[in-house]
Amino acid sequence: MTMPYYASPEQLMRDRSEYARKGISRGRSVAVVTYVDGVLFIAENPSSTLHKVGELYDRIGFAAVGRYSEFESLRVAGVRLADVRGYSYNRRDVTGRVIANAYAQTLGAIFTEQMKPYEVELCVAEVGDTPETDQLYRLTFDGSVVDEPDFVVMGGQAEAVSTHLREHYLPGMGLAEALRVGVEALSAVSPATSGANGGGPALLTAEQMEVAVLDRRRPKRAFRRVVGAALRTLLEGGDTAAAEAAEEPHTAAHGPSTPQPGTPAGLGDPAAPDTGGTAGSGGQAPTT
């Protein structure tokens, strides 16, 4: 009779941790940075459809690295949790901490109970009324959750990117300046820019990045994707006002429309984007 294979719980946890870390490190980095008017998401992502950054609720955003199918299922679950909680209780009861705690419980259960852990790292960001009330929660594959100040870096060569940000990041930076610092940090370690310009690193282009913001100045829904001409304007050193004026048609706020018979009043009103689902939403509804 053969003896069953035995491994100590400590060895099992160590093996699962190593497996998850290797999977996460193979991906491209994501940086989440606070700036004077909100929270900025910067991801090295050449895909225009497989997003690493998304919206969870009115003033809460989501960023992830690792295996896409796994973190996308978590994003959808977060949207459903936020939607049900806001509908059942009050929209003010939906906070970044509540969603981060739910993600921590789910990831912790998967890590300890299943053979294969999720190869993901998440960031749940909530923009407050002032820079001091902004919240960044970083969640690792084993369910650990940490409240980070100023910025979060995940995936790829996260330590090198974090070192660059610590050296160049300053609290209270504007959007263009925060984007420049973040792009320089990601470009310094990106394989897509290595060896350019006679051996020195070049900067990532607008087509190689996914950028979004949680803008505290926007009513209700703060999430907005920065794409196309708006992103190129910021990368070229243009001011924020010029970038907002260059918003793409599918992200710009539309003027109020005349309701058709049977249509709720206010549909398309940019002052109440929840009613239309088009103004300032980056083409995405708050729920799926």
Coordinates of C-alpha atoms in Angstrom, one line a residue:
M1 CA 0.0 0.0 0.0
T2 CA 1.4 3.3 -1.1
M3 CA 1.5 6.2 1.4
P4 CA -0.4 9.4 0.4
Y5 CA 1.7 12.4 -0.5
Y6 CA 2.0 14.8 2.5
A7 CA 3.0 18.4 2.6
S8 CA 2.9 20.7 5.6
P9 CA 0.3 23.5 5.6
E10 CA 3.3 26.0 5.8
Q11 CA 4.8 24.5 2.6
L12 CA 1.4 24.5 0.8
M13 CA 0.9 28.2 1.6
R14 CA 4.5 29.0 0.5
D15 CA 4.0 27.2 -2.8
R16 CA 0.7 28.9 -3.5
S17 CA 2.2 32.3 -2.7
E18 CA 5.2 31.7 -5.0
Y19 CA 2.9 30.5 -7.8
A20 CA 0.7 33.6 -7.5
R21 CA 3.6 36.1 -7.3
K22 CA 5.2 34.6 -10.5
G23 CA 1.9 35.0 -12.4
I24 CA 1.4 38.6 -11.3
S25 CA 5.0 39.6 -12.0
R26 CA 4.7 38.5 -15.6
G27 CA 2.2 41.2 -16.3
R28 CA 2.6 44.9 -17.1
S29 CA 2.5 47.4 -14.2
V30 CA -0.3 49.6 -13.1
A31 CA 0.1 52.8 -11.0
V32 CA -2.7 54.5 -9.1
V33 CA -1.7 58.0 -8.0
T34 CA -3.5 60.8 -6.1
Y35 CA -3.4 64.3 -7.5
V36 CA -5.0 67.6 -6.5
D37 CA -8.4 67.0 -8.1
G38 CA -8.7 63.2 -7.5
V39 CA -7.2 59.9 -8.3
L40 CA -5.3 59.0 -11.5
F41 CA -5.1 55.4 -12.9
I42 CA -2.2 54.7 -15.3
A43 CA -1.8 51.2 -16.8
E44 CA 0.5 49.9 -19.5
N45 CA -2.1 48.2 -21.7
P46 CA -2.1 48.2 -25.5
S47 CA -5.5 46.6 -25.6
S48 CA -8.5 48.9 -26.2
T49 CA -11.1 46.4 -25.0
L50 CA -9.5 44.3 -22.2
H51 CA -9.5 47.0 -19.5
K52 CA -7.4 46.9 -16.4
V53 CA -9.1 49.9 -15.0
G54 CA -12.8 50.4 -14.4
E55 CA -15.6 52.0 -12.4
L56 CA -17.3 50.2 -9.5
Y57 CA -19.7 52.9 -8.2
D58 CA -20.3 56.7 -8.2
R59 CA -16.9 57.7 -6.7
I60 CA -15.1 54.4 -6.5
G61 CA -12.7 53.0 -9.1
F62 CA -10.9 49.6 -9.6
A63 CA -7.5 48.7 -11.0
A64 CA -6.0 45.2 -11.3
V65 CA -3.1 43.2 -12.6
G66 CA -2.6 39.5 -13.3
R67 CA -4.9 37.0 -15.0
Y68 CA -7.6 38.9 -16.8
S69 CA -10.4 36.4 -16.5
E70 CA -10.0 36.3 -12.7
F71 CA -9.8 40.0 -11.9
E72 CA -12.7 40.7 -14.4
S73 CA -14.9 38.3 -12.5
L74 CA -14.0 40.2 -9.3
R75 CA -14.7 43.5 -10.9
V76 CA -18.2 42.4 -11.9
A77 CA -18.8 41.0 -8.4
G78 CA -17.8 44.4 -7.0
V79 CA -20.2 46.3 -9.2
R80 CA -23.0 44.0 -8.2
L81 CA -22.2 44.3 -4.5
A82 CA -22.1 48.1 -4.8
D83 CA -25.3 48.3 -6.8
V84 CA -27.3 46.0 -4.4
R85 CA -26.0 47.7 -1.3
G86 CA -26.8 51.2 -2.7
Y87 CA -30.2 50.1 -3.7
S88 CA -31.0 48.3 -0.5
Y89 CA -29.7 50.9 1.9
N90 CA -28.3 54.2 0.7
R91 CA -25.8 55.3 -1.9
R92 CA -23.7 56.8 0.9
D93 CA -23.3 53.3 2.4
V94 CA -21.3 52.2 -0.6
T95 CA -17.7 52.9 0.3
G96 CA -14.3 51.8 -0.9
R97 CA -13.6 50.2 2.5
V98 CA -16.8 48.0 2.2
I99 CA -15.8 46.8 -1.2
A100 CA -12.2 46.2 -0.3
N101 CA -13.2 44.1 2.8
A102 CA -15.5 42.0 0.6
Y103 CA -12.7 41.4 -1.9
A104 CA -10.3 40.6 1.0
Q105 CA -12.7 37.9 2.3
T106 CA -13.2 36.4 -1.2
L107 CA -9.5 36.3 -2.0
G108 CA -8.6 34.9 1.4
A109 CA -11.1 32.1 1.1
I110 CA -9.9 31.2 -2.4
F111 CA -6.3 31.2 -1.3
T112 CA -6.8 28.9 1.6
E113 CA -9.6 26.6 0.3
Q114 CA -8.8 26.1 -3.4
M115 CA -5.9 24.3 -4.9
K116 CA -5.0 27.2 -7.2
P117 CA -5.0 30.8 -5.9
Y118 CA -6.1 33.8 -7.9
E119 CA -3.1 35.4 -9.7
V120 CA -4.3 39.0 -9.2
E121 CA -3.6 42.1 -7.3
L122 CA -6.3 44.8 -6.9
C123 CA -6.6 48.4 -6.0
V124 CA -9.9 49.9 -4.9
A125 CA -9.8 53.7 -4.9
E126 CA -12.3 56.1 -3.5
V127 CA -12.2 59.9 -4.2
G128 CA -13.3 62.1 -1.3
D129 CA -14.4 65.7 -1.1
T130 CA -10.8 66.7 -0.3
P131 CA -7.4 65.2 -1.0
E132 CA -7.0 64.2 2.6
T133 CA -10.1 62.0 2.4
D134 CA -9.0 60.0 -0.8
Q135 CA -8.6 56.3 -0.1
L136 CA -6.4 53.7 -1.8
Y137 CA -6.8 50.1 -0.8
R138 CA -4.3 47.5 -2.1
L139 CA -5.4 43.9 -2.0
T140 CA -3.0 40.9 -2.7
F141 CA -3.8 37.4 -3.8
D142 CA -4.0 36.0 -0.3
G143 CA -6.7 38.5 0.9
S144 CA -4.3 41.0 2.6
V145 CA -5.6 44.6 2.4
V146 CA -3.5 47.7 3.1
D147 CA -4.6 51.4 3.1
E148 CA -1.9 53.0 1.0
P149 CA -1.0 56.8 1.0
D150 CA -0.4 58.8 -2.1
F151 CA 0.1 56.0 -4.7
V152 CA -0.1 52.2 -5.3
V153 CA 2.0 50.2 -7.8
M154 CA 1.1 46.6 -8.8
G155 CA 2.4 44.0 -11.2
G156 CA 5.5 43.7 -13.3
Q157 CA 8.5 45.4 -11.7
A158 CA 6.4 47.1 -9.0
E159 CA 9.4 47.8 -6.7
A160 CA 11.3 49.7 -9.4
V161 CA 8.3 51.8 -10.3
S162 CA 7.5 52.5 -6.7
T163 CA 11.1 53.7 -6.1
H164 CA 10.8 56.1 -9.1
L165 CA 7.5 57.5 -7.8
R166 CA 8.9 57.9 -4.2
E167 CA 11.7 60.0 -5.7
H168 CA 9.6 62.2 -8.0
Y169 CA 6.0 62.2 -6.6
L170 CA 4.9 65.4 -4.7
P171 CA 1.5 65.7 -3.0
G172 CA -0.8 68.2 -4.6
M173 CA 0.4 67.8 -8.2
G174 CA -1.9 68.6 -11.0
L175 CA -3.2 66.1 -13.5
A176 CA -0.7 66.7 -16.2
E177 CA 2.2 66.6 -13.8
A178 CA 1.0 63.5 -12.0
L179 CA 0.5 61.7 -15.4
R180 CA 4.0 62.7 -16.5
V181 CA 5.6 61.3 -13.3
G182 CA 3.6 58.1 -13.6
V183 CA 4.3 57.5 -17.3
E184 CA 8.0 58.1 -16.7
A185 CA 8.0 55.6 -13.9
L186 CA 6.2 52.9 -16.0
S187 CA 8.3 53.7 -19.1
A188 CA 11.6 53.2 -17.2
V189 CA 10.9 49.5 -16.6
S190 CA 8.7 48.7 -19.6
P191 CA 10.0 46.2 -22.2
A192 CA 8.1 48.2 -24.9
T193 CA 10.4 51.2 -24.4
S194 CA 13.8 49.6 -23.5
G195 CA 16.6 50.1 -26.0
A196 CA 15.0 53.1 -27.7
N197 CA 16.8 56.4 -28.4
G198 CA 20.3 55.0 -28.4
G199 CA 19.8 52.7 -25.4
G200 CA 17.8 55.1 -23.2
P201 CA 14.2 54.4 -22.3
A202 CA 11.5 56.2 -24.3
L203 CA 8.1 57.2 -23.0
L204 CA 5.1 55.0 -23.5
T205 CA 2.7 56.4 -26.1
A206 CA -1.0 57.0 -25.7
E207 CA -1.7 53.9 -27.7
Q208 CA 0.2 51.8 -25.2
M209 CA -1.6 53.0 -22.1
E210 CA -4.9 53.0 -20.4
V211 CA -5.6 56.1 -18.4
A212 CA -8.6 57.1 -16.3
V213 CA -9.4 59.5 -13.4
L214 CA -11.7 59.8 -10.4
D215 CA -12.4 63.5 -10.6
R216 CA -13.8 65.0 -7.4
R217 CA -15.2 68.0 -9.3
R218 CA -17.6 65.9 -11.3
P219 CA -21.2 65.5 -9.8
K220 CA -22.1 62.1 -8.6
R221 CA -20.1 59.8 -11.0
A222 CA -16.5 60.8 -10.8
F223 CA -15.0 58.2 -13.1
R224 CA -13.8 59.3 -16.5
R225 CA -11.5 57.6 -19.1
V226 CA -8.8 59.8 -20.6
V227 CA -8.4 58.7 -24.2
G228 CA -7.5 59.9 -27.7
A229 CA -6.8 63.6 -28.1
A230 CA -7.3 64.4 -24.4
L231 CA -4.6 61.9 -23.4
R232 CA -2.2 63.1 -26.2
T233 CA -2.7 66.7 -25.0
L234 CA -1.7 65.8 -21.4
L235 CA 1.3 63.7 -22.5
E236 CA 2.5 66.6 -24.6
G237 CA 2.5 68.9 -21.6
G238 CA -0.8 70.6 -22.3
D239 CA -2.9 71.9 -19.5
T240 CA -5.9 70.1 -18.0
A241 CA -8.4 72.5 -19.4
A242 CA -7.2 71.9 -22.9
A243 CA -7.3 68.1 -22.4
E244 CA -10.9 68.3 -21.1
A245 CA -11.8 70.4 -24.1
A246 CA -10.3 67.7 -26.4
E247 CA -12.4 64.8 -24.9
E248 CA -13.5 62.2 -27.3
P249 CA -17.1 62.2 -28.4
H250 CA -18.0 59.1 -26.4
T251 CA -16.6 60.5 -23.2
A252 CA -17.6 64.1 -23.4
A253 CA -20.7 65.3 -21.6
H254 CA -23.7 65.8 -23.9
G255 CA -26.1 68.7 -23.7
P256 CA -29.6 68.1 -22.3
S257 CA -31.9 66.3 -24.7
T258 CA -35.6 66.7 -25.2
P259 CA -37.4 63.7 -23.6
Q260 CA -39.4 61.6 -26.0
P261 CA -42.9 60.4 -24.9
G262 CA -42.5 57.8 -22.1
T263 CA -38.9 58.9 -21.5
P264 CA -37.9 60.0 -17.9
A265 CA -37.3 63.7 -17.7
G266 CA -33.7 64.7 -17.5
L267 CA -32.4 62.0 -19.8
G268 CA -29.0 63.1 -21.1
D269 CA -28.7 65.9 -18.6
P270 CA -24.9 66.3 -17.7
A271 CA -25.8 67.6 -14.3
A272 CA -27.5 64.3 -13.5
P273 CA -25.4 61.7 -15.3
D274 CA -27.0 58.8 -13.4
T275 CA -30.2 59.3 -15.4
G276 CA -28.7 59.1 -18.8
G277 CA -25.7 56.8 -18.4
T278 CA -23.8 58.7 -21.1
A279 CA -22.5 61.9 -19.5
G280 CA -19.0 61.5 -18.2
S281 CA -19.2 57.8 -17.9
G282 CA -16.6 56.8 -20.5
G283 CA -19.3 54.8 -22.3
Q284 CA -19.8 52.5 -19.3
A285 CA -22.9 52.1 -17.2
P286 CA -22.4 51.7 -13.4
T287 CA -23.7 48.2 -13.4
T288 CA -23.4 45.2 -15.7

